[in-house]
Structure formats: structure tokens, C-alpha cells
PDB file of C-alpha atoms in Angstrom:
ATOM      1  CA  UNK A   1      20.394  54.560 -11.863  1.00 76.00           C
ATOM      2  CA  UNK A   2      19.056  53.701  -8.378  1.00 88.00           C
ATOM      3  CA  UNK A   3      21.011  51.430  -6.071  1.00 95.00           C
ATOM      4  CA  UNK A   4      19.055  48.504  -4.644  1.00 96.00           C
ATOM      5  CA  UNK A   5      20.001  45.806  -2.203  1.00 98.00           C
ATOM      6  CA  UNK A   6      19.168  42.188  -3.032  1.00 98.00           C
ATOM      7  CA  UNK A   7      16.403  42.373  -0.397  1.00 98.00           C
ATOM      8  CA  UNK A   8      14.970  45.566  -1.893  1.00 97.00           C
ATOM      9  CA  UNK A   9      15.148  44.105  -5.391  1.00 98.00           C
ATOM     10  CA  UNK A  10      12.992  41.135  -4.353  1.00 98.00           C
ATOM     11  CA  UNK A  11      10.482  43.507  -2.756  1.00 98.00           C
ATOM     12  CA  UNK A  12      10.505  45.735  -5.843  1.00 97.00           C
ATOM     13  CA  UNK A  13       9.689  42.845  -8.184  1.00 98.00           C
ATOM     14  CA  UNK A  14       6.888  41.614  -5.934  1.00 98.00           C
ATOM     15  CA  UNK A  15       5.415  45.093  -5.490  1.00 98.00           C
ATOM     16  CA  UNK A  16       5.509  45.986  -9.177  1.00 98.00           C
ATOM     17  CA  UNK A  17       3.839  42.718 -10.127  1.00 98.00           C
ATOM     18  CA  UNK A  18       1.116  43.260  -7.519  1.00 98.00           C
ATOM     19  CA  UNK A  19       0.498  46.835  -8.681  1.00 98.00           C
ATOM     20  CA  UNK A  20       0.198  45.725 -12.296  1.00 97.00           C
ATOM     21  CA  UNK A  21      -1.825  42.553 -11.794  1.00 97.00           C
ATOM     22  CA  UNK A  22      -4.553  41.888  -9.223  1.00 97.00           C
ATOM     23  CA  UNK A  23      -4.097  38.133  -9.731  1.00 98.00           C
ATOM     24  CA  UNK A  24      -0.688  38.333  -8.032  1.00 98.00           C
ATOM     25  CA  UNK A  25      -0.654  37.938  -4.253  1.00 98.00           C
ATOM     26  CA  UNK A  26       1.759  36.627  -1.624  1.00 98.00           C
ATOM     27  CA  UNK A  27       1.370  34.157   1.255  1.00 98.00           C
ATOM     28  CA  UNK A  28       3.679  32.924   3.973  1.00 98.00           C
ATOM     29  CA  UNK A  29       4.515  32.783   7.656  1.00 97.00           C
ATOM     30  CA  UNK A  30       4.907  36.239   9.261  1.00 96.00           C
ATOM     31  CA  UNK A  31       5.131  38.055   5.927  1.00 97.00           C
ATOM     32  CA  UNK A  32       2.512  40.700   6.778  1.00 96.00           C
ATOM     33  CA  UNK A  33       3.017  42.804   9.950  1.00 95.00           C
ATOM     34  CA  UNK A  34       6.462  41.334  10.610  1.00 95.00           C
ATOM     35  CA  UNK A  35       7.609  41.771   7.016  1.00 95.00           C
ATOM     36  CA  UNK A  36       9.025  38.258   6.727  1.00 94.00           C
ATOM     37  CA  UNK A  37      11.873  36.604   8.594  1.00 91.00           C
ATOM     38  CA  UNK A  38      14.416  38.459   6.449  1.00 94.00           C
ATOM     39  CA  UNK A  39      12.485  41.726   6.107  1.00 95.00           C
ATOM     40  CA  UNK A  40      11.813  41.203   2.406  1.00 97.00           C
ATOM     41  CA  UNK A  41       8.078  42.031   2.513  1.00 97.00           C
ATOM     42  CA  UNK A  42       8.406  44.953   4.941  1.00 96.00           C
ATOM     43  CA  UNK A  43       5.785  47.624   4.177  1.00 96.00           C
ATOM     44  CA  UNK A  44       3.845  45.578   1.648  1.00 98.00           C
ATOM     45  CA  UNK A  45       0.901  44.967   3.995  1.00 98.00           C
ATOM     46  CA  UNK A  46       0.312  48.721   4.261  1.00 97.00           C
ATOM     47  CA  UNK A  47       0.243  49.117   0.477  1.00 97.00           C
ATOM     48  CA  UNK A  48      -1.675  46.023  -0.592  1.00 98.00           C
ATOM     49  CA  UNK A  49      -3.740  44.971   2.417  1.00 97.00           C
ATOM     50  CA  UNK A  50      -4.244  41.708   4.234  1.00 96.00           C
ATOM     51  CA  UNK A  51      -6.144  40.033   1.362  1.00 96.00           C
ATOM     52  CA  UNK A  52      -3.068  40.128  -0.871  1.00 98.00           C
ATOM     53  CA  UNK A  53      -0.316  39.934   1.770  1.00 98.00           C
ATOM     54  CA  UNK A  54      -1.537  36.925   3.698  1.00 97.00           C
ATOM     55  CA  UNK A  55      -0.067  35.540   6.893  1.00 97.00           C
ATOM     56  CA  UNK A  56      -0.477  31.776   7.050  1.00 97.00           C
ATOM     57  CA  UNK A  57      -0.479  29.068   9.713  1.00 96.00           C
ATOM     58  CA  UNK A  58       2.816  27.283  10.371  1.00 96.00           C
ATOM     59  CA  UNK A  59       2.206  24.580   7.786  1.00 97.00           C
ATOM     60  CA  UNK A  60       4.377  24.460   4.694  1.00 98.00           C
ATOM     61  CA  UNK A  61       2.122  21.840   3.132  1.00 97.00           C
ATOM     62  CA  UNK A  62      -0.891  24.119   3.583  1.00 97.00           C
ATOM     63  CA  UNK A  63       0.959  27.150   2.227  1.00 98.00           C
ATOM     64  CA  UNK A  64       2.089  25.418  -0.955  1.00 98.00           C
ATOM     65  CA  UNK A  65      -1.168  23.476  -1.338  1.00 98.00           C
ATOM     66  CA  UNK A  66      -3.259  26.652  -1.151  1.00 98.00           C
ATOM     67  CA  UNK A  67      -0.913  28.252  -3.660  1.00 98.00           C
ATOM     68  CA  UNK A  68      -1.377  25.360  -6.080  1.00 98.00           C
ATOM     69  CA  UNK A  69      -5.147  25.668  -5.831  1.00 98.00           C
ATOM     70  CA  UNK A  70      -5.048  29.415  -6.425  1.00 98.00           C
ATOM     71  CA  UNK A  71      -2.711  28.984  -9.390  1.00 98.00           C
ATOM     72  CA  UNK A  72      -4.941  26.375 -11.029  1.00 98.00           C
ATOM     73  CA  UNK A  73      -7.871  28.770 -10.616  1.00 97.00           C
ATOM     74  CA  UNK A  74      -6.054  31.437 -12.636  1.00 97.00           C
ATOM     75  CA  UNK A  75      -4.200  33.506 -10.044  1.00 98.00           C
ATOM     76  CA  UNK A  76      -0.425  33.970  -9.823  1.00 98.00           C
ATOM     77  CA  UNK A  77       0.456  33.340  -6.180  1.00 98.00           C
ATOM     78  CA  UNK A  78       3.919  33.785  -4.723  1.00 98.00           C
ATOM     79  CA  UNK A  79       4.257  31.673  -1.595  1.00 98.00           C
ATOM     80  CA  UNK A  80       7.144  31.886   0.835  1.00 98.00           C
ATOM     81  CA  UNK A  81       8.646  28.918   2.639  1.00 98.00           C
ATOM     82  CA  UNK A  82      10.581  30.619   5.426  1.00 97.00           C
ATOM     83  CA  UNK A  83      13.663  28.371   5.220  1.00 96.00           C
ATOM     84  CA  UNK A  84      14.450  26.080   2.316  1.00 96.00           C
ATOM     85  CA  UNK A  85      15.119  23.323   4.849  1.00 97.00           C
ATOM     86  CA  UNK A  86      11.355  23.385   5.465  1.00 97.00           C
ATOM     87  CA  UNK A  87      10.521  22.513   1.865  1.00 98.00           C
ATOM     88  CA  UNK A  88      10.830  18.955   3.207  1.00 97.00           C
ATOM     89  CA  UNK A  89       7.430  19.525   4.810  1.00 98.00           C
ATOM     90  CA  UNK A  90       5.849  20.452   1.480  1.00 98.00           C
ATOM     91  CA  UNK A  91       7.518  17.868  -0.746  1.00 98.00           C
ATOM     92  CA  UNK A  92       4.286  16.043  -1.558  1.00 97.00           C
ATOM     93  CA  UNK A  93       2.618  19.245  -2.717  1.00 98.00           C
ATOM     94  CA  UNK A  94       5.634  20.491  -4.704  1.00 98.00           C
ATOM     95  CA  UNK A  95       6.808  17.219  -6.260  1.00 98.00           C
ATOM     96  CA  UNK A  96       3.602  15.208  -6.661  1.00 98.00           C
ATOM     97  CA  UNK A  97       1.073  17.992  -7.216  1.00 98.00           C
ATOM     98  CA  UNK A  98       2.492  21.286  -8.511  1.00 98.00           C
ATOM     99  CA  UNK A  99       4.991  19.631 -10.837  1.00 98.00           C
ATOM    100  CA  UNK A 100       2.539  17.100 -12.277  1.00 98.00           C
ATOM    101  CA  UNK A 101      -0.807  18.804 -12.956  1.00 97.00           C
ATOM    102  CA  UNK A 102       0.031  20.423 -16.280  1.00 97.00           C
ATOM    103  CA  UNK A 103       1.382  17.204 -17.792  1.00 97.00           C
ATOM    104  CA  UNK A 104      -1.281  14.912 -16.312  1.00 97.00           C
ATOM    105  CA  UNK A 105      -4.072  17.195 -17.557  1.00 97.00           C
ATOM    106  CA  UNK A 106      -2.680  17.204 -21.096  1.00 97.00           C
ATOM    107  CA  UNK A 107      -1.958  20.914 -20.811  1.00 95.00           C
ATOM    108  CA  UNK A 108      -5.493  21.841 -19.753  1.00 96.00           C
ATOM    109  CA  UNK A 109      -4.265  23.080 -16.375  1.00 97.00           C
ATOM    110  CA  UNK A 110      -1.572  25.657 -15.739  1.00 98.00           C
ATOM    111  CA  UNK A 111       0.170  26.060 -12.389  1.00 98.00           C
ATOM    112  CA  UNK A 112       1.743  29.561 -12.348  1.00 98.00           C
ATOM    113  CA  UNK A 113       3.002  29.202  -8.778  1.00 98.00           C
ATOM    114  CA  UNK A 114       6.241  30.730  -7.500  1.00 98.00           C
ATOM    115  CA  UNK A 115       7.675  29.231  -4.312  1.00 98.00           C
ATOM    116  CA  UNK A 116      10.179  31.663  -2.803  1.00 98.00           C
ATOM    117  CA  UNK A 117      12.531  30.350  -0.167  1.00 98.00           C
ATOM    118  CA  UNK A 118      15.873  31.267   1.345  1.00 97.00           C
ATOM    119  CA  UNK A 119      18.686  29.462   3.073  1.00 95.00           C
ATOM    120  CA  UNK A 120      22.390  28.987   3.295  1.00 95.00           C
ATOM    121  CA  UNK A 121      25.124  29.091   5.894  1.00 95.00           C
ATOM    122  CA  UNK A 122      27.280  31.980   7.013  1.00 91.00           C
ATOM    123  CA  UNK A 123      25.533  33.074  10.211  1.00 89.00           C
ATOM    124  CA  UNK A 124      25.516  29.907  12.353  1.00 93.00           C
ATOM    125  CA  UNK A 125      21.826  28.949  12.180  1.00 92.00           C
ATOM    126  CA  UNK A 126      22.602  25.258  12.656  1.00 93.00           C
ATOM    127  CA  UNK A 127      22.023  22.118  10.635  1.00 95.00           C
ATOM    128  CA  UNK A 128      18.227  22.502  10.216  1.00 94.00           C
ATOM    129  CA  UNK A 129      18.275  26.091   8.948  1.00 95.00           C
ATOM    130  CA  UNK A 130      21.319  26.330   6.682  1.00 95.00           C
ATOM    131  CA  UNK A 131      21.062  23.685   3.978  1.00 95.00           C
ATOM    132  CA  UNK A 132      21.208  24.252   0.228  1.00 96.00           C
ATOM    133  CA  UNK A 133      18.758  21.815  -1.349  1.00 97.00           C
ATOM    134  CA  UNK A 134      18.303  23.097  -4.895  1.00 97.00           C
ATOM    135  CA  UNK A 135      19.548  19.829  -6.416  1.00 97.00           C
ATOM    136  CA  UNK A 136      16.484  17.990  -5.081  1.00 97.00           C
ATOM    137  CA  UNK A 137      14.138  20.066  -7.229  1.00 98.00           C
ATOM    138  CA  UNK A 138      16.205  20.172 -10.414  1.00 98.00           C
ATOM    139  CA  UNK A 139      15.616  16.417 -10.528  1.00 97.00           C
ATOM    140  CA  UNK A 140      11.813  16.845 -10.780  1.00 98.00           C
ATOM    141  CA  UNK A 141      10.286  17.178 -14.283  1.00 98.00           C
ATOM    142  CA  UNK A 142       7.670  19.922 -14.335  1.00 98.00           C
ATOM    143  CA  UNK A 143       9.503  22.323 -12.017  1.00 98.00           C
ATOM    144  CA  UNK A 144      11.675  25.260 -12.958  1.00 98.00           C
ATOM    145  CA  UNK A 145      14.447  26.197 -10.541  1.00 98.00           C
ATOM    146  CA  UNK A 146      15.997  29.664 -10.205  1.00 98.00           C
ATOM    147  CA  UNK A 147      18.900  30.834  -8.009  1.00 98.00           C
ATOM    148  CA  UNK A 148      19.889  34.512  -8.560  1.00 98.00           C
ATOM    149  CA  UNK A 149      23.105  35.945  -7.143  1.00 98.00           C
ATOM    150  CA  UNK A 150      22.731  39.724  -7.651  1.00 98.00           C
ATOM    151  CA  UNK A 151      20.054  42.404  -7.086  1.00 98.00           C
ATOM    152  CA  UNK A 152      19.463  42.981 -10.806  1.00 97.00           C
ATOM    153  CA  UNK A 153      19.186  39.261 -11.460  1.00 98.00           C
ATOM    154  CA  UNK A 154      16.861  38.543  -8.543  1.00 98.00           C
ATOM    155  CA  UNK A 155      14.520  41.331  -9.639  1.00 98.00           C
ATOM    156  CA  UNK A 156      14.368  40.368 -13.306  1.00 98.00           C
ATOM    157  CA  UNK A 157      14.175  36.629 -12.679  1.00 98.00           C
ATOM    158  CA  UNK A 158      11.485  36.897 -10.002  1.00 98.00           C
ATOM    159  CA  UNK A 159       9.300  38.874 -12.396  1.00 98.00           C
ATOM    160  CA  UNK A 160       9.758  36.231 -15.089  1.00 98.00           C
ATOM    161  CA  UNK A 161       9.027  33.463 -12.585  1.00 98.00           C
ATOM    162  CA  UNK A 162       5.749  35.068 -11.515  1.00 98.00           C
ATOM    163  CA  UNK A 163       4.614  35.257 -15.143  1.00 98.00           C
ATOM    164  CA  UNK A 164       5.717  31.749 -16.097  1.00 98.00           C
ATOM    165  CA  UNK A 165       2.808  29.309 -16.424  1.00 98.00           C
ATOM    166  CA  UNK A 166       4.783  26.555 -14.694  1.00 98.00           C
ATOM    167  CA  UNK A 167       5.685  26.166 -11.008  1.00 98.00           C
ATOM    168  CA  UNK A 168       9.008  27.773 -10.131  1.00 98.00           C
ATOM    169  CA  UNK A 169      11.219  27.059  -7.124  1.00 98.00           C
ATOM    170  CA  UNK A 170      12.921  30.387  -6.450  1.00 98.00           C
ATOM    171  CA  UNK A 171      15.977  30.196  -4.179  1.00 98.00           C
ATOM    172  CA  UNK A 172      17.572  33.154  -2.413  1.00 98.00           C
ATOM    173  CA  UNK A 173      20.671  33.133  -0.197  1.00 97.00           C
ATOM    174  CA  UNK A 174      20.311  34.963   3.090  1.00 95.00           C
ATOM    175  CA  UNK A 175      23.867  36.352   3.107  1.00 96.00           C
ATOM    176  CA  UNK A 176      23.170  38.100  -0.213  1.00 98.00           C
ATOM    177  CA  UNK A 177      20.218  40.183   1.027  1.00 97.00           C
ATOM    178  CA  UNK A 178      22.446  43.115   1.988  1.00 97.00           C
ATOM    179  CA  UNK A 179      24.558  43.363  -1.172  1.00 97.00           C
ATOM    180  CA  UNK A 180      23.805  46.380  -3.356  1.00 97.00           C
ATOM    181  CA  UNK A 181      23.961  47.095  -7.054  1.00 95.00           C
ATOM    182  CA  UNK A 182      22.882  49.833  -9.419  1.00 95.00           C
ATOM    183  CA  UNK A 183      19.792  48.838 -11.377  1.00 94.00           C
ATOM    184  CA  UNK A 184      17.705  50.543 -14.030  1.00 93.00           C
ATOM    185  CA  UNK A 185      14.520  52.386 -13.088  1.00 93.00           C
ATOM    186  CA  UNK A 186      12.650  50.145 -15.477  1.00 94.00           C
ATOM    187  CA  UNK A 187      12.431  46.522 -14.383  1.00 94.00           C
ATOM    188  CA  UNK A 188      13.958  44.349 -17.086  1.00 93.00           C
ATOM    189  CA  UNK A 189      12.591  40.779 -17.119  1.00 97.00           C
ATOM    190  CA  UNK A 190      15.281  38.119 -17.504  1.00 98.00           C
ATOM    191  CA  UNK A 191      14.297  34.985 -19.451  1.00 98.00           C
ATOM    192  CA  UNK A 192      14.440  31.745 -17.499  1.00 98.00           C
ATOM    193  CA  UNK A 193      17.177  29.545 -18.939  1.00 98.00           C
ATOM    194  CA  UNK A 194      19.668  32.295 -19.770  1.00 98.00           C
ATOM    195  CA  UNK A 195      22.983  32.376 -17.877  1.00 98.00           C
ATOM    196  CA  UNK A 196      25.310  35.309 -17.262  1.00 98.00           C
ATOM    197  CA  UNK A 197      29.051  35.776 -17.645  1.00 98.00           C
ATOM    198  CA  UNK A 198      30.080  37.950 -14.703  1.00 98.00           C
ATOM    199  CA  UNK A 199      33.732  38.088 -15.696  1.00 98.00           C
ATOM    200  CA  UNK A 200      35.454  37.265 -18.988  1.00 98.00           C
ATOM    201  CA  UNK A 201      38.491  34.979 -18.924  1.00 98.00           C
ATOM    202  CA  UNK A 202      40.638  32.754 -21.112  1.00 98.00           C
ATOM    203  CA  UNK A 203      42.199  29.988 -18.983  1.00 98.00           C
ATOM    204  CA  UNK A 204      39.378  28.375 -16.983  1.00 98.00           C
ATOM    205  CA  UNK A 205      35.603  28.690 -16.578  1.00 98.00           C
ATOM    206  CA  UNK A 206      34.219  28.715 -13.049  1.00 98.00           C
ATOM    207  CA  UNK A 207      30.517  27.822 -13.082  1.00 98.00           C
ATOM    208  CA  UNK A 208      29.107  29.133  -9.805  1.00 98.00           C
ATOM    209  CA  UNK A 209      25.706  29.609  -8.188  1.00 98.00           C
ATOM    210  CA  UNK A 210      24.329  31.820  -5.412  1.00 97.00           C
ATOM    211  CA  UNK A 211      26.875  32.972  -2.828  1.00 98.00           C
ATOM    212  CA  UNK A 212      29.642  31.090  -4.633  1.00 98.00           C
ATOM    213  CA  UNK A 213      29.378  33.490  -7.581  1.00 98.00           C
ATOM    214  CA  UNK A 214      30.852  36.176  -5.329  1.00 98.00           C
ATOM    215  CA  UNK A 215      33.430  33.790  -3.904  1.00 98.00           C
ATOM    216  CA  UNK A 216      34.395  32.818  -7.455  1.00 98.00           C
ATOM    217  CA  UNK A 217      34.838  36.470  -8.393  1.00 98.00           C
ATOM    218  CA  UNK A 218      37.157  36.936  -5.398  1.00 98.00           C
ATOM    219  CA  UNK A 219      39.106  33.843  -6.436  1.00 98.00           C
ATOM    220  CA  UNK A 220      39.348  35.166  -9.992  1.00 98.00           C
ATOM    221  CA  UNK A 221      40.909  38.398  -8.719  1.00 98.00           C
ATOM    222  CA  UNK A 222      43.540  36.420  -6.814  1.00 98.00           C
ATOM    223  CA  UNK A 223      44.164  34.092  -9.747  1.00 98.00           C
ATOM    224  CA  UNK A 224      44.785  37.092 -11.975  1.00 98.00           C
ATOM    225  CA  UNK A 225      47.702  38.063  -9.730  1.00 97.00           C
ATOM    226  CA  UNK A 226      49.146  34.627 -10.502  1.00 97.00           C
ATOM    227  CA  UNK A 227      48.734  35.076 -14.249  1.00 97.00           C
ATOM    228  CA  UNK A 228      45.576  32.944 -14.584  1.00 98.00           C
ATOM    229  CA  UNK A 229      42.573  34.378 -16.442  1.00 98.00           C
ATOM    230  CA  UNK A 230      39.282  33.133 -14.959  1.00 98.00           C
ATOM    231  CA  UNK A 231      35.841  33.380 -16.552  1.00 98.00           C
ATOM    232  CA  UNK A 232      32.914  33.273 -14.099  1.00 98.00           C
ATOM    233  CA  UNK A 233      29.655  31.884 -15.488  1.00 98.00           C
ATOM    234  CA  UNK A 234      26.435  32.006 -13.437  1.00 98.00           C
ATOM    235  CA  UNK A 235      23.617  29.759 -14.764  1.00 98.00           C
ATOM    236  CA  UNK A 236      21.062  31.818 -12.768  1.00 98.00           C
ATOM    237  CA  UNK A 237      18.383  29.346 -13.834  1.00 98.00           C
ATOM    238  CA  UNK A 238      19.313  25.835 -12.751  1.00 98.00           C
ATOM    239  CA  UNK A 239      16.396  24.294 -14.648  1.00 98.00           C
ATOM    240  CA  UNK A 240      16.252  24.940 -17.543  1.00 98.00           C
ATOM    241  CA  UNK A 241      20.028  25.219 -17.797  1.00 98.00           C
ATOM    242  CA  UNK A 242      21.644  27.515 -20.348  1.00 98.00           C
ATOM    243  CA  UNK A 243      23.667  24.716 -21.925  1.00 98.00           C
ATOM    244  CA  UNK A 244      24.573  26.824 -24.950  1.00 98.00           C
ATOM    245  CA  UNK A 245      26.143  29.562 -22.836  1.00 98.00           C
ATOM    246  CA  UNK A 246      27.845  27.069 -20.536  1.00 98.00           C
ATOM    247  CA  UNK A 247      29.406  25.040 -23.342  1.00 98.00           C
ATOM    248  CA  UNK A 248      30.487  28.146 -25.243  1.00 98.00           C
ATOM    249  CA  UNK A 249      32.385  29.342 -22.176  1.00 98.00           C
ATOM    250  CA  UNK A 250      34.106  25.984 -21.606  1.00 98.00           C
ATOM    251  CA  UNK A 251      35.068  25.646 -25.274  1.00 98.00           C
ATOM    252  CA  UNK A 252      36.644  29.081 -24.985  1.00 98.00           C
ATOM    253  CA  UNK A 253      38.714  28.353 -21.852  1.00 98.00           C
ATOM    254  CA  UNK A 254      39.205  24.550 -22.174  1.00 98.00           C
ATOM    255  CA  UNK A 255      38.925  24.002 -18.423  1.00 98.00           C
ATOM    256  CA  UNK A 256      36.032  23.960 -15.951  1.00 98.00           C
ATOM    257  CA  UNK A 257      35.491  24.318 -12.204  1.00 98.00           C
ATOM    258  CA  UNK A 258      31.978  23.986 -10.754  1.00 98.00           C
ATOM    259  CA  UNK A 259      31.290  25.667  -7.392  1.00 98.00           C
ATOM    260  CA  UNK A 260      28.250  25.746  -5.111  1.00 98.00           C
ATOM    261  CA  UNK A 261      27.573  25.887  -1.371  1.00 98.00           C
ATOM    262  CA  UNK A 262      25.568  22.656  -1.249  1.00 98.00           C
ATOM    263  CA  UNK A 263      27.461  19.455  -0.514  1.00 97.00           C
ATOM    264  CA  UNK A 264      29.497  18.302  -3.493  1.00 96.00           C
ATOM    265  CA  UNK A 265      28.199  14.703  -3.380  1.00 95.00           C
ATOM    266  CA  UNK A 266      25.232  14.490  -5.793  1.00 95.00           C
ATOM    267  CA  UNK A 267      25.136  18.294  -5.898  1.00 96.00           C
ATOM    268  CA  UNK A 268      24.073  20.453  -8.841  1.00 97.00           C
ATOM    269  CA  UNK A 269      27.698  20.644  -9.902  1.00 97.00           C
ATOM    270  CA  UNK A 270      27.660  16.940 -10.755  1.00 97.00           C
ATOM    271  CA  UNK A 271      25.015  17.581 -13.423  1.00 97.00           C
ATOM    272  CA  UNK A 272      26.909  20.575 -14.786  1.00 98.00           C
ATOM    273  CA  UNK A 273      30.068  18.465 -14.970  1.00 98.00           C
ATOM    274  CA  UNK A 274      28.164  15.733 -16.817  1.00 98.00           C
ATOM    275  CA  UNK A 275      26.779  18.224 -19.364  1.00 98.00           C
ATOM    276  CA  UNK A 276      30.252  19.662 -19.961  1.00 98.00           C
ATOM    277  CA  UNK A 277      31.777  16.188 -20.319  1.00 97.00           C
ATOM    278  CA  UNK A 278      29.086  15.127 -22.791  1.00 98.00           C
ATOM    279  CA  UNK A 279      29.146  18.250 -24.956  1.00 98.00           C
ATOM    280  CA  UNK A 280      32.667  19.624 -24.635  1.00 98.00           C
ATOM    281  CA  UNK A 281      34.900  16.619 -23.891  1.00 97.00           C
ATOM    282  CA  UNK A 282      37.152  17.186 -26.903  1.00 98.00           C
ATOM    283  CA  UNK A 283      37.807  20.764 -25.778  1.00 98.00           C
ATOM    284  CA  UNK A 284      38.809  19.903 -22.192  1.00 98.00           C
ATOM    285  CA  UNK A 285      42.511  20.121 -21.375  1.00 97.00           C
ATOM    286  CA  UNK A 286      42.077  18.893 -17.785  1.00 97.00           C
ATOM    287  CA  UNK A 287      39.538  17.051 -15.614  1.00 97.00           C
ATOM    288  CA  UNK A 288      36.566  19.051 -14.337  1.00 98.00           C
ATOM    289  CA  UNK A 289      36.975  20.185 -10.726  1.00 98.00           C
ATOM    290  CA  UNK A 290      34.077  20.404  -8.260  1.00 98.00           C
ATOM    291  CA  UNK A 291      33.836  22.658  -5.202  1.00 98.00           C
ATOM    292  CA  UNK A 292      31.120  22.210  -2.585  1.00 98.00           C
ATOM    293  CA  UNK A 293      30.474  21.783   1.114  1.00 98.00           C
ATOM    294  CA  UNK A 294      31.930  18.812   2.943  1.00 97.00           C
ATOM    295  CA  UNK A 295      29.578  15.854   3.370  1.00 97.00           C
ATOM    296  CA  UNK A 296      28.347  16.767   6.858  1.00 96.00           C
ATOM    297  CA  UNK A 297      25.391  18.496   8.483  1.00 96.00           C
ATOM    298  CA  UNK A 298      26.139  22.217   8.807  1.00 96.00           C
ATOM    299  CA  UNK A 299      27.660  22.703  12.281  1.00 96.00           C
ATOM    300  CA  UNK A 300      26.357  25.335  14.674  1.00 95.00           C
ATOM    301  CA  UNK A 301      29.791  26.466  15.920  1.00 96.00           C
ATOM    302  CA  UNK A 302      30.994  29.327  13.667  1.00 95.00           C
ATOM    303  CA  UNK A 303      34.520  27.972  13.249  1.00 96.00           C
ATOM    304  CA  UNK A 304      33.175  24.549  12.243  1.00 97.00           C
ATOM    305  CA  UNK A 305      30.576  26.043   9.919  1.00 97.00           C
ATOM    306  CA  UNK A 306      33.352  27.959   8.150  1.00 96.00           C
ATOM    307  CA  UNK A 307      35.311  24.717   7.836  1.00 97.00           C
ATOM    308  CA  UNK A 308      32.432  22.801   6.219  1.00 97.00           C
ATOM    309  CA  UNK A 309      31.224  25.322   3.635  1.00 97.00           C
ATOM    310  CA  UNK A 310      33.336  26.410   0.630  1.00 98.00           C
ATOM    311  CA  UNK A 311      34.982  29.806   0.209  1.00 98.00           C
ATOM    312  CA  UNK A 312      37.000  31.734  -2.346  1.00 98.00           C
ATOM    313  CA  UNK A 313      40.144  29.918  -1.215  1.00 98.00           C
ATOM    314  CA  UNK A 314      38.572  26.577  -2.170  1.00 98.00           C
ATOM    315  CA  UNK A 315      37.657  27.889  -5.609  1.00 98.00           C
ATOM    316  CA  UNK A 316      41.172  29.244  -6.064  1.00 98.00           C
ATOM    317  CA  UNK A 317      42.701  25.886  -5.145  1.00 98.00           C
ATOM    318  CA  UNK A 318      40.464  24.154  -7.708  1.00 98.00           C
ATOM    319  CA  UNK A 319      41.504  26.696 -10.353  1.00 98.00           C
ATOM    320  CA  UNK A 320      45.161  26.030  -9.560  1.00 98.00           C
ATOM    321  CA  UNK A 321      44.657  22.277  -9.791  1.00 97.00           C
ATOM    322  CA  UNK A 322      42.965  22.316 -13.162  1.00 97.00           C
ATOM    323  CA  UNK A 323      45.432  24.789 -14.664  1.00 96.00           C
ATOM    324  CA  UNK A 324      48.416  22.799 -13.412  1.00 94.00           C
ATOM    325  CA  UNK A 325      47.046  19.593 -15.001  1.00 87.00           C
ATOM    326  CA  UNK A 326      46.441  21.085 -18.406  1.00 63.00           C
TER     327      UNK A 326
END
């Protein structure tokens, strides 16, 4: 099986879709000659040409708005917002237009638009280029929200997002682009709404997203040395959420920790905790623990950035707390 990095897996999904389907094209700032700010679309201009790999003006509203129009007309555009912080500039188009057209038209219109964006801390980009804002979009009916953590998942989920007839917010974490994994030659689509158990365990379920999946796996290794068996569950699709898989894991372990890089206050973990409390309360042997960034803008100074965002040590401490209270 070939080994692909997360970055290469995104490119592979995009390229295969564009080879198979002329209705698929990509738009974004500097994605053509430059290959995108993170090098994801490197080489795609040479293969597909400037009509299908389209550089855009620096206007997130225009990028998403043009994508909505193309999607309604029957194409399957993938538009890139360079940093997820900049989705703020396209909120009207995403929240009031893309998410609403199918419902308001009584199903007559489809909006098969994929909005790719990346973000996250870990390299000191400062407070305006390092946020994790996925929770904003999970709150919007009409949007699907995806956040893959591995090369195989990002490839299979991006393909499924492109061929979904609803708008999809597709989040990538910049510190994951270099991680590698063996994948099959054949691209295997992954259904939206299906989570993944990365590690089986018996004592506590850690529900983690994005970068925190890898931090949770590190924490699980350390916990094992202390005699604690940790199961790591990755929703992969934040909306729709794989409630069946989530609840099955918690009923198995009887404890739950939720971990993400975004701030804990009103973060995605709060919704996960609510779902677990509603559907698995009688199985819980301890309160649900939440792990997230401190409630502060992401600092520029590396030592302060490391202090604000969560790490494996924070997940491990949460695991210890919930096990000790059971």
C-alpha cells in the first residue's frame, strides 16, 4: 500500500474527483501557481488548467458566493478559504445562503459546495490565524461539518463531501499536513456521519477531534502504563454526529472525556457531553470531563501559545480525574 501524507491525501482526493468528473473544480487564493498556502494544490494547475484551478481575488465572500452559484447551477465546486479565521468574512454567504437554499426552495435546489479551510495553533501564527471555529458551523442547520485527523480519513471524507448534495464545511489542521499513513491504492469513500475508534479500551472513552486525536492517543499510551485502558473515538464528521458509535463506546467504558483544540467554553465538546448525558446517563460512573484551549486569544509567543492550547498531558489529567472519581 502507498504511504501518503495528510497533504498528499487531500490533493489525491481532489485530483481523482477532477479526473472523473468535469463538474468538479477548485477556487481559492493562490491555489494555482503557488499551490496554496500549505502546498496542498501543488501541481494541479499543470494537470487541470486555469479554468478548473482558479485563483481568486482576496475576498472570502466572493469566493464562497461564486461557489454557491456554481453549485446551484449543477457543478461541484471545492472552494478554499485560506485560514478558517477568515470564514468570518464569508459568514453571510455560508450561513444565510449556502445553508438555506435547499430548504427554502422545498428541495428544488441543491448546493453541492465543499468549503475547505485550515487552521489551528502549533506554529505561532498569532490570534487571527490560529483559531478553531468548527463549533460555529455545527450550530447551523443545512450545513455538514467534517474534521478528519488522518490521511486515509481526509481522503475518503473529502471525496464524500464533494459528492454530497449539501454544503459541507471541511476543516483541516495545519500541523497534520505532514503526518503519513499507508493507504489503499483505491480511494475508499467514507460516509459522512460515521465515526472511528482509533484505539480500543475498557475504562474510559476519549472523544477527540483533529490534532487532539493524536494527543489523545499519546495520552492513552501513558495511561496504559498506569493500568488505565483508554478508548479513543474520533467523530470525524461533527455534523451529522455518529451518536450510535459514540454512545456504544461510552456504554462500554462508563466514562467519557471530550477533547478538542478550540476553547472549551461553548466548544463542540459541550454538545458531545450533552448527547452522552442524555443518552448514556445511567451508564456513567463519573462526570464527563472536557479538555480544550483556555478562554483567551491564541498568543503569538510560542511559550504562551503552548500554555493556552491543550496537549496530551491535559488529556491524561482528565483521564486520571474521571477514573479516580468512578
